[in-house]
Amino acid sequence: MTDKSLLDIRKLRKTFPVKANVFSTKSIPLKAVDGVNLQIRKGETLGLVGESGCGKTTVGRCLLRLYQPDSGRIWLEADPDVVAEVEARDAEREEIEAELQSVFENGSARGQSRKIRELKQKIRTIKAVADRKAAEYDLLSMPAARMQRARKEIQMVFQDPWASLNPQMVVKDLIGEGPYTFGTHRGRTLDRWVNELLDKVGLPKNAANRYPHEFSGGQRQRIGIARALALTPKLIVCDEPVSALDVSVQAQVLNLLISLQDDFDLAYLFIAHDLSVVQYVSDRVAVMYLGKVVELADSRQLYQSPRHPYTISLLSSIPVADPDIRVEGQILEGDVPSPINPPPGCSFHPRCPHRIDPCDKILPELGRDRDGHRIACHNPPND
């Protein structure tokens, strides 16, 4: 692992339209990802954890543009000068958007139609200039041809190996489809490459001519991993890659991913809800709650001394196999708030045992301390 950035996620937002109620035709936005900032370094594994519905899978799918984000930047090995210039223009645009929003909120929009048109035009112009500057490095601004090339660099291993493999294609076609489409391997060269990948993931060569239904769940996941490796990417998004497997098979697949990381010089975004699995494979861990990252630290640091109240509660919920060891858990009050109507201020404050006066009014920033441990909290319990 190096300190050089491979992927920089800045202010990523994604909403989904949902019906207001069963009988309504009106849609309201559900905030699945709300202003996420993350950096993935070359050769590292970044774990992304949180409860079901917190937005972690949505982040992974946005990286590959399987979901189209509403806003933000996803920088792929970007030139720092370009990033600085684009972010300056984005900041200028956000100021104008805030000014436009204040016009509507103050109830003075009716008499300022000309000003509103001018502000909207400014926003469009600044965004167009920024997107042109960012088009070489930002996955969300890239034209189709550039994005097609960038797709080689980022691949995905899906949660359900059965649903992600075409049942009508044999394994050699599933694995070889990407290299054939991009023209990196053809003919006998492609056959040799598929056989090499099968060997790398621990499958026999005769697996190449068989169909996915002929394999077990763990073997199908190995096929999915081989397919992700076929274009020799720099980053693989692993979306709950072992949650659908038996416990004994989970360890085999995790060890395989670790060994392949060294062989192929890979970086992983490892999405999971099983905290023990994330601890085993990750160099750093980011904790998400209701669409936001609330804590980010080195894996050992986070597991030994968590600082956000939500992370502390999450870690205390891990079962211990020894009945003689007593674990003092922190039971949270209430339920997770709705992402359709999140609470003001810190989204965790309705359930937090350490909340103080600013928590329900001011959104905490993801700050950094001397050890690089980042936390979004007004009153960290371990301070």
Tab-separated table of C-alpha atoms in Angstrom:
chain	number	residue	atom	x	y	z
A	1	MET	CA	0.000	0.000	0.000
A	2	THR	CA	1.177	3.548	-0.786
A	3	ASP	CA	-0.069	6.996	0.232
A	4	LYS	CA	-0.746	7.855	-3.416
A	5	SER	CA	-4.444	8.353	-4.107
A	6	LEU	CA	-6.135	6.073	-6.634
A	7	LEU	CA	-9.715	7.256	-6.200
A	8	ASP	CA	-10.997	10.405	-4.500
A	9	ILE	CA	-14.727	10.647	-3.757
A	10	ARG	CA	-15.859	14.214	-3.044
A	11	LYS	CA	-19.313	15.336	-1.848
A	12	LEU	CA	-21.063	12.352	-3.428
A	13	ARG	CA	-24.862	12.503	-3.285
A	14	LYS	CA	-27.504	10.125	-4.560
A	15	THR	CA	-31.266	10.226	-4.009
A	16	PHE	CA	-33.997	7.882	-5.165
A	17	PRO	CA	-37.590	8.972	-5.862
A	18	VAL	CA	-40.131	7.140	-3.695
A	19	LYS	CA	-43.894	7.505	-3.471
A	20	ALA	CA	-45.197	9.654	-0.644
A	21	ASN	CA	-47.749	6.920	0.141
A	22	VAL	CA	-49.488	3.976	-1.487
A	23	PHE	CA	-52.231	6.072	-3.090
A	24	SER	CA	-50.086	9.047	-4.128
A	25	THR	CA	-48.491	9.750	-7.508
A	26	LYS	CA	-46.169	12.333	-5.960
A	27	SER	CA	-42.527	11.336	-5.486
A	28	ILE	CA	-40.260	12.521	-2.688
A	29	PRO	CA	-36.454	12.121	-2.572
A	30	LEU	CA	-34.873	9.431	-0.402
A	31	LYS	CA	-31.308	10.463	0.527
A	32	ALA	CA	-29.321	7.240	0.078
A	33	VAL	CA	-25.886	8.923	-0.025
A	34	ASP	CA	-25.553	12.394	1.421
A	35	GLY	CA	-22.221	14.173	0.906
A	36	VAL	CA	-19.749	11.269	1.204
A	37	ASN	CA	-16.004	12.037	1.072
A	38	LEU	CA	-13.597	9.085	0.810
A	39	GLN	CA	-10.141	8.389	-0.552
A	40	ILE	CA	-8.883	4.993	-1.695
A	41	ARG	CA	-5.116	4.641	-1.950
A	42	LYS	CA	-3.224	2.424	-4.353
A	43	GLY	CA	-2.901	-1.126	-3.086
A	44	GLU	CA	-5.051	-0.666	0.046
A	45	THR	CA	-8.289	-2.194	1.225
A	46	LEU	CA	-10.820	0.333	2.467
A	47	GLY	CA	-13.622	-1.288	4.453
A	48	LEU	CA	-17.054	0.353	4.311
A	49	VAL	CA	-19.416	-0.751	7.071
A	50	GLY	CA	-22.804	0.155	8.502
A	51	GLU	CA	-26.334	-1.106	9.016
A	52	SER	CA	-28.484	-2.274	6.124
A	53	GLY	CA	-29.849	0.745	4.269
A	54	CYS	CA	-27.064	3.143	5.317
A	55	GLY	CA	-25.980	3.693	1.681
A	56	LYS	CA	-22.760	1.684	1.455
A	57	THR	CA	-23.819	-0.420	-1.558
A	58	THR	CA	-25.093	2.720	-3.289
A	59	VAL	CA	-21.628	4.286	-2.914
A	60	GLY	CA	-20.032	1.240	-4.564
A	61	ARG	CA	-22.491	1.232	-7.456
A	62	CYS	CA	-22.038	4.967	-7.996
A	63	LEU	CA	-18.301	4.412	-8.515
A	64	LEU	CA	-19.063	2.255	-11.553
A	65	ARG	CA	-21.983	4.487	-12.577
A	66	LEU	CA	-24.389	1.601	-12.214
A	67	TYR	CA	-26.279	4.353	-10.402
A	68	GLN	CA	-25.925	7.885	-11.721
A	69	PRO	CA	-25.159	10.178	-8.747
A	70	ASP	CA	-27.006	13.458	-8.329
A	71	SER	CA	-23.822	15.429	-7.645
A	72	GLY	CA	-20.216	15.158	-6.539
A	73	ARG	CA	-16.888	14.197	-8.059
A	74	ILE	CA	-15.142	10.827	-8.311
A	75	TRP	CA	-11.515	11.508	-9.227
A	76	LEU	CA	-9.521	8.657	-10.782
A	77	GLU	CA	-5.741	9.222	-10.473
A	78	ALA	CA	-6.329	12.909	-10.995
A	79	ASP	CA	-3.882	15.765	-11.546
A	80	PRO	CA	-3.897	17.798	-8.266
A	81	ASP	CA	-3.848	21.094	-10.183
A	82	VAL	CA	-6.974	20.116	-12.133
A	83	VAL	CA	-8.700	19.026	-8.926
A	84	ALA	CA	-7.893	22.338	-7.218
A	85	GLU	CA	-9.150	24.388	-10.170
A	86	VAL	CA	-12.390	22.408	-10.518
A	87	GLU	CA	-13.093	22.507	-6.781
A	88	ALA	CA	-12.666	26.292	-6.799
A	89	ARG	CA	-15.302	26.545	-9.539
A	90	ASP	CA	-17.568	24.092	-7.704
A	91	ALA	CA	-17.298	26.215	-4.554
A	92	GLU	CA	-18.248	29.298	-6.572
A	93	ARG	CA	-21.259	27.461	-8.005
A	94	GLU	CA	-22.369	26.325	-4.546
A	95	GLU	CA	-22.299	29.917	-3.292
A	96	ILE	CA	-24.585	30.996	-6.148
A	97	GLU	CA	-26.888	28.015	-5.506
A	98	ALA	CA	-27.117	29.071	-1.848
A	99	GLU	CA	-27.982	32.607	-2.933
A	100	LEU	CA	-30.669	31.268	-5.271
A	101	GLN	CA	-32.092	29.083	-2.512
A	102	SER	CA	-32.287	32.043	-0.139
A	103	VAL	CA	-34.335	33.980	-2.713
A	104	PHE	CA	-36.984	31.232	-2.687
A	105	GLU	CA	-36.874	30.716	1.072
A	106	ASN	CA	-37.355	34.437	1.779
A	107	GLY	CA	-40.535	34.449	-0.273
A	108	SER	CA	-39.265	37.157	-2.624
A	109	ALA	CA	-39.056	35.020	-5.771
A	110	ARG	CA	-42.129	36.539	-7.427
A	111	GLY	CA	-40.567	39.954	-7.878
A	112	GLN	CA	-37.090	38.755	-8.825
A	113	SER	CA	-37.661	36.579	-11.867
A	114	ARG	CA	-34.855	38.324	-13.779
A	115	LYS	CA	-32.369	37.755	-10.957
A	116	ILE	CA	-33.404	34.122	-10.711
A	117	ARG	CA	-32.806	33.609	-14.440
A	118	GLU	CA	-29.374	35.244	-14.169
A	119	LEU	CA	-28.387	33.106	-11.187
A	120	LYS	CA	-29.509	29.911	-12.937
A	121	GLN	CA	-27.540	30.857	-16.036
A	122	LYS	CA	-24.433	31.499	-13.938
A	123	ILE	CA	-24.815	28.093	-12.290
A	124	ARG	CA	-25.129	26.335	-15.665
A	125	THR	CA	-22.132	28.186	-17.115
A	126	ILE	CA	-19.834	27.514	-14.157
A	127	LYS	CA	-20.855	23.846	-14.041
A	128	ALA	CA	-20.244	23.409	-17.782
A	129	VAL	CA	-16.744	24.921	-17.513
A	130	ALA	CA	-15.915	22.819	-14.442
A	131	ASP	CA	-17.162	19.611	-16.075
A	132	ARG	CA	-15.035	20.268	-19.181
A	133	LYS	CA	-11.955	20.775	-16.994
A	134	ALA	CA	-12.753	17.614	-15.000
A	135	ALA	CA	-13.655	15.396	-17.968
A	136	GLU	CA	-10.279	13.612	-18.126
A	137	TYR	CA	-10.270	12.467	-14.474
A	138	ASP	CA	-13.778	12.743	-12.992
A	139	LEU	CA	-15.843	9.580	-13.545
A	140	LEU	CA	-19.063	11.584	-13.369
A	141	SER	CA	-18.010	14.146	-16.028
A	142	MET	CA	-16.301	11.822	-18.504
A	143	PRO	CA	-17.699	11.540	-22.031
A	144	ALA	CA	-18.774	8.062	-23.117
A	145	ALA	CA	-15.523	7.150	-24.894
A	146	ARG	CA	-13.334	8.179	-21.937
A	147	MET	CA	-15.652	6.417	-19.487
A	148	GLN	CA	-15.425	3.244	-21.555
A	149	ARG	CA	-11.627	3.253	-21.086
A	150	ALA	CA	-11.969	4.041	-17.386
A	151	ARG	CA	-14.241	1.031	-16.842
A	152	LYS	CA	-11.206	-1.212	-17.300
A	153	GLU	CA	-9.703	0.294	-14.145
A	154	ILE	CA	-12.670	-0.399	-11.820
A	155	GLN	CA	-14.518	-3.706	-11.600
A	156	MET	CA	-17.035	-5.194	-9.165
A	157	VAL	CA	-17.652	-8.455	-7.334
A	158	PHE	CA	-21.355	-8.682	-6.497
A	159	GLN	CA	-23.020	-10.004	-3.366
A	160	ASP	CA	-24.994	-12.791	-5.043
A	161	PRO	CA	-22.751	-14.836	-7.362
A	162	TRP	CA	-25.756	-16.683	-8.800
A	163	ALA	CA	-27.690	-13.561	-9.821
A	164	SER	CA	-24.607	-11.826	-11.274
A	165	LEU	CA	-23.625	-14.650	-13.682
A	166	ASN	CA	-25.526	-15.244	-16.923
A	167	PRO	CA	-26.843	-18.842	-16.650
A	168	GLN	CA	-26.791	-19.249	-20.442
A	169	MET	CA	-23.040	-18.590	-20.802
A	170	VAL	CA	-20.235	-21.022	-20.039
A	171	VAL	CA	-17.515	-19.909	-17.656
A	172	LYS	CA	-14.882	-19.163	-20.310
A	173	ASP	CA	-17.300	-16.757	-22.021
A	174	LEU	CA	-18.270	-15.117	-18.722
A	175	ILE	CA	-14.639	-14.450	-17.839
A	176	GLY	CA	-13.475	-13.695	-21.369
A	177	GLU	CA	-16.278	-11.308	-22.339
A	178	GLY	CA	-14.497	-8.217	-20.983
A	179	PRO	CA	-11.070	-8.865	-22.552
A	180	TYR	CA	-12.720	-9.758	-25.864
A	181	THR	CA	-14.874	-6.617	-25.871
A	182	PHE	CA	-11.933	-4.338	-25.049
A	183	GLY	CA	-9.643	-6.163	-27.482
A	184	THR	CA	-6.949	-6.994	-24.929
A	185	HIS	CA	-7.082	-10.757	-25.662
A	186	ARG	CA	-8.409	-12.752	-28.612
A	187	GLY	CA	-8.382	-16.375	-29.802
A	188	ARG	CA	-5.874	-18.703	-28.148
A	189	THR	CA	-4.416	-15.844	-26.131
A	190	LEU	CA	-7.838	-15.326	-24.558
A	191	ASP	CA	-8.204	-19.052	-23.807
A	192	ARG	CA	-4.800	-19.107	-22.099
A	193	TRP	CA	-5.699	-15.987	-20.086
A	194	VAL	CA	-9.003	-17.522	-18.933
A	195	ASN	CA	-7.201	-20.719	-17.886
A	196	GLU	CA	-4.621	-18.667	-15.996
A	197	LEU	CA	-7.355	-16.759	-14.153
A	198	LEU	CA	-9.166	-19.990	-13.277
A	199	ASP	CA	-5.935	-21.304	-11.818
A	200	LYS	CA	-5.432	-18.070	-9.867
A	201	VAL	CA	-8.849	-18.364	-8.208
A	202	GLY	CA	-8.458	-22.071	-7.474
A	203	LEU	CA	-10.693	-23.639	-10.132
A	204	PRO	CA	-9.710	-26.460	-12.542
A	205	LYS	CA	-9.252	-25.808	-16.253
A	206	ASN	CA	-12.234	-28.014	-17.147
A	207	ALA	CA	-14.452	-25.451	-15.398
A	208	ALA	CA	-14.102	-23.257	-18.492
A	209	ASN	CA	-16.691	-25.243	-20.462
A	210	ARG	CA	-19.268	-25.624	-17.691
A	211	TYR	CA	-22.272	-23.494	-16.761
A	212	PRO	CA	-22.698	-21.518	-13.497
A	213	HIS	CA	-25.437	-23.854	-12.153
A	214	GLU	CA	-22.891	-26.689	-12.049
A	215	PHE	CA	-20.898	-24.985	-9.293
A	216	SER	CA	-21.365	-24.365	-5.578
A	217	GLY	CA	-21.888	-20.854	-4.167
A	218	GLY	CA	-18.229	-20.463	-3.229
A	219	GLN	CA	-17.083	-21.638	-6.666
A	220	ARG	CA	-19.487	-19.226	-8.371
A	221	GLN	CA	-18.035	-16.384	-6.329
A	222	ARG	CA	-14.555	-17.438	-7.498
A	223	ILE	CA	-15.833	-17.184	-11.080
A	224	GLY	CA	-17.091	-13.677	-10.294
A	225	ILE	CA	-13.672	-12.759	-8.910
A	226	ALA	CA	-11.933	-14.158	-12.014
A	227	ARG	CA	-14.275	-12.115	-14.201
A	228	ALA	CA	-13.436	-8.958	-12.221
A	229	LEU	CA	-9.706	-9.660	-12.658
A	230	ALA	CA	-9.943	-10.308	-16.403
A	231	LEU	CA	-9.259	-6.671	-17.383
A	232	THR	CA	-6.487	-6.298	-14.761
A	233	PRO	CA	-8.201	-3.391	-12.964
A	234	LYS	CA	-6.624	-1.150	-10.340
A	235	LEU	CA	-9.672	-1.200	-8.049
A	236	ILE	CA	-12.280	-3.867	-7.318
A	237	VAL	CA	-15.478	-2.952	-5.488
A	238	CYS	CA	-16.397	-5.965	-3.348
A	239	ASP	CA	-20.070	-5.654	-2.410
A	240	GLU	CA	-20.713	-8.101	0.454
A	241	PRO	CA	-18.665	-10.758	-1.424
A	242	VAL	CA	-18.913	-13.440	1.283
A	243	SER	CA	-22.234	-12.725	3.031
A	244	ALA	CA	-24.121	-15.292	0.910
A	245	LEU	CA	-21.556	-18.051	1.582
A	246	ASP	CA	-21.100	-20.624	4.335
A	247	VAL	CA	-18.716	-19.595	7.114
A	248	SER	CA	-16.091	-22.186	6.126
A	249	VAL	CA	-16.181	-20.970	2.517
A	250	GLN	CA	-16.016	-17.309	3.594
A	251	ALA	CA	-12.508	-17.760	4.971
A	252	GLN	CA	-11.323	-19.366	1.715
A	253	VAL	CA	-12.693	-16.522	-0.414
A	254	LEU	CA	-11.254	-13.848	1.905
A	255	ASN	CA	-7.807	-15.459	1.818
A	256	LEU	CA	-8.086	-15.650	-1.970
A	257	LEU	CA	-8.857	-11.918	-2.197
A	258	ILE	CA	-5.863	-11.085	0.008
A	259	SER	CA	-3.466	-13.194	-2.068
A	260	LEU	CA	-4.789	-11.770	-5.342
A	261	GLN	CA	-4.262	-8.232	-4.018
A	262	ASP	CA	-0.525	-8.884	-3.863
A	263	ASP	CA	-0.380	-10.707	-7.211
A	264	PHE	CA	-2.305	-8.061	-9.177
A	265	ASP	CA	-1.414	-4.919	-7.136
A	266	LEU	CA	-5.100	-4.286	-6.441
A	267	ALA	CA	-6.998	-1.858	-4.266
A	268	TYR	CA	-10.323	-2.937	-2.774
A	269	LEU	CA	-13.394	-1.102	-1.583
A	270	PHE	CA	-14.731	-3.818	0.697
A	271	ILE	CA	-18.411	-3.285	1.549
A	272	ALA	CA	-19.815	-5.412	4.363
A	273	HIS	CA	-21.961	-5.440	7.468
A	274	ASP	CA	-19.938	-8.198	9.173
A	275	LEU	CA	-17.436	-6.250	11.270
A	276	SER	CA	-15.169	-9.232	11.955
A	277	VAL	CA	-14.758	-9.838	8.216
A	278	VAL	CA	-13.926	-6.171	7.597
A	279	GLN	CA	-11.359	-6.201	10.414
A	280	TYR	CA	-9.630	-9.197	8.839
A	281	VAL	CA	-9.162	-7.738	5.352
A	282	SER	CA	-9.081	-3.912	5.717
A	283	ASP	CA	-6.249	-1.417	6.079
A	284	ARG	CA	-8.663	1.412	6.881
A	285	VAL	CA	-12.351	1.375	7.782
A	286	ALA	CA	-15.105	3.935	7.135
A	287	VAL	CA	-18.339	3.721	9.124
A	288	MET	CA	-21.560	4.973	7.505
A	289	TYR	CA	-24.805	6.003	9.144
A	290	LEU	CA	-27.859	7.258	7.255
A	291	GLY	CA	-25.948	8.138	4.080
A	292	LYS	CA	-22.978	9.842	5.777
A	293	VAL	CA	-19.496	8.742	6.864
A	294	VAL	CA	-19.318	9.248	10.635
A	295	GLU	CA	-15.889	7.737	11.373
A	296	LEU	CA	-12.772	6.876	9.366
A	297	ALA	CA	-9.543	5.414	10.749
A	298	ASP	CA	-6.907	2.710	10.395
A	299	SER	CA	-8.457	-0.691	11.006
A	300	ARG	CA	-6.518	-1.438	14.210
A	301	GLN	CA	-7.096	2.060	15.536
A	302	LEU	CA	-10.835	1.946	14.919
A	303	TYR	CA	-11.370	-1.482	16.441
A	304	GLN	CA	-9.192	-0.817	19.501
A	305	SER	CA	-10.358	2.721	20.282
A	306	PRO	CA	-13.561	3.709	18.420
A	307	ARG	CA	-14.569	7.312	19.069
A	308	HIS	CA	-17.980	7.839	17.498
A	309	PRO	CA	-20.935	6.693	19.677
A	310	TYR	CA	-22.449	4.791	16.760
A	311	THR	CA	-19.203	2.914	16.053
A	312	ILE	CA	-18.867	2.023	19.745
A	313	SER	CA	-22.378	0.603	19.732
A	314	LEU	CA	-21.765	-1.243	16.468
A	315	LEU	CA	-18.591	-2.902	17.774
A	316	SER	CA	-20.180	-3.835	21.096
A	317	SER	CA	-22.854	-5.769	19.198
A	318	ILE	CA	-20.287	-8.287	17.859
A	319	PRO	CA	-20.976	-11.619	19.622
A	320	VAL	CA	-18.125	-13.226	21.591
A	321	ALA	CA	-17.875	-17.022	21.439
A	322	ASP	CA	-16.514	-17.388	25.001
A	323	PRO	CA	-19.383	-17.431	27.567
A	324	ASP	CA	-17.008	-16.439	30.380
A	325	ILE	CA	-16.217	-13.091	28.728
A	326	ARG	CA	-18.703	-10.357	29.544
A	327	VAL	CA	-19.061	-7.626	26.969
A	328	GLU	CA	-20.596	-4.377	28.135
A	329	GLY	CA	-22.735	-3.338	25.211
A	330	GLN	CA	-24.269	0.038	24.531
A	331	ILE	CA	-27.943	-0.391	23.667
A	332	LEU	CA	-29.235	2.348	21.382
A	333	GLU	CA	-32.598	3.981	21.867
A	334	GLY	CA	-35.220	4.143	19.123
A	335	ASP	CA	-34.976	3.229	15.451
A	336	VAL	CA	-32.903	4.477	12.543
A	337	PRO	CA	-34.522	7.708	11.255
A	338	SER	CA	-36.033	7.720	7.777
A	339	PRO	CA	-33.652	8.797	4.981
A	340	ILE	CA	-36.670	10.493	3.402
A	341	ASN	CA	-36.846	12.954	6.290
A	342	PRO	CA	-33.536	12.813	8.223
A	343	PRO	CA	-33.272	14.751	11.487
A	344	PRO	CA	-31.583	18.170	11.559
A	345	GLY	CA	-28.008	18.498	12.753
A	346	CYS	CA	-26.250	15.203	13.426
A	347	SER	CA	-28.366	12.388	11.977
A	348	PHE	CA	-27.436	10.140	14.932
A	349	HIS	CA	-28.485	12.541	17.703
A	350	PRO	CA	-32.000	11.083	18.333
A	351	ARG	CA	-30.364	7.784	19.431
A	352	CYS	CA	-27.072	9.058	20.872
A	353	PRO	CA	-26.428	8.717	24.627
A	354	HIS	CA	-23.765	11.471	24.448
A	355	ARG	CA	-25.778	14.159	22.648
A	356	ILE	CA	-25.345	17.762	23.724
A	357	ASP	CA	-26.968	21.062	22.756
A	358	PRO	CA	-25.438	21.599	19.243
A	359	CYS	CA	-26.137	18.030	18.081
A	360	ASP	CA	-29.711	18.658	16.928
A	361	LYS	CA	-28.856	21.940	15.197
A	362	ILE	CA	-25.366	21.777	13.646
A	363	LEU	CA	-24.156	19.037	11.301
A	364	PRO	CA	-20.685	17.906	12.510
A	365	GLU	CA	-17.863	17.834	9.984
A	366	LEU	CA	-15.667	14.773	9.529
A	367	GLY	CA	-12.678	16.259	11.356
A	368	ARG	CA	-9.157	14.870	11.714
A	369	ASP	CA	-7.073	14.497	14.880
A	370	ARG	CA	-3.315	14.067	15.311
A	371	ASP	CA	-3.375	10.342	14.462
A	372	GLY	CA	-5.401	10.791	11.287
A	373	HIS	CA	-8.498	9.406	13.016
A	374	ARG	CA	-11.522	11.191	11.548
A	375	ILE	CA	-14.836	11.533	13.330
A	376	ALA	CA	-18.063	13.485	12.767
A	377	CYS	CA	-19.149	14.156	16.354
A	378	HIS	CA	-19.611	17.196	18.624
A	379	ASN	CA	-19.023	15.209	21.825
A	380	PRO	CA	-16.830	12.107	21.280
A	381	PRO	CA	-17.170	9.841	24.369
A	382	ASN	CA	-13.497	8.819	24.448
A	383	ASP	CA	-12.088	12.366	24.393
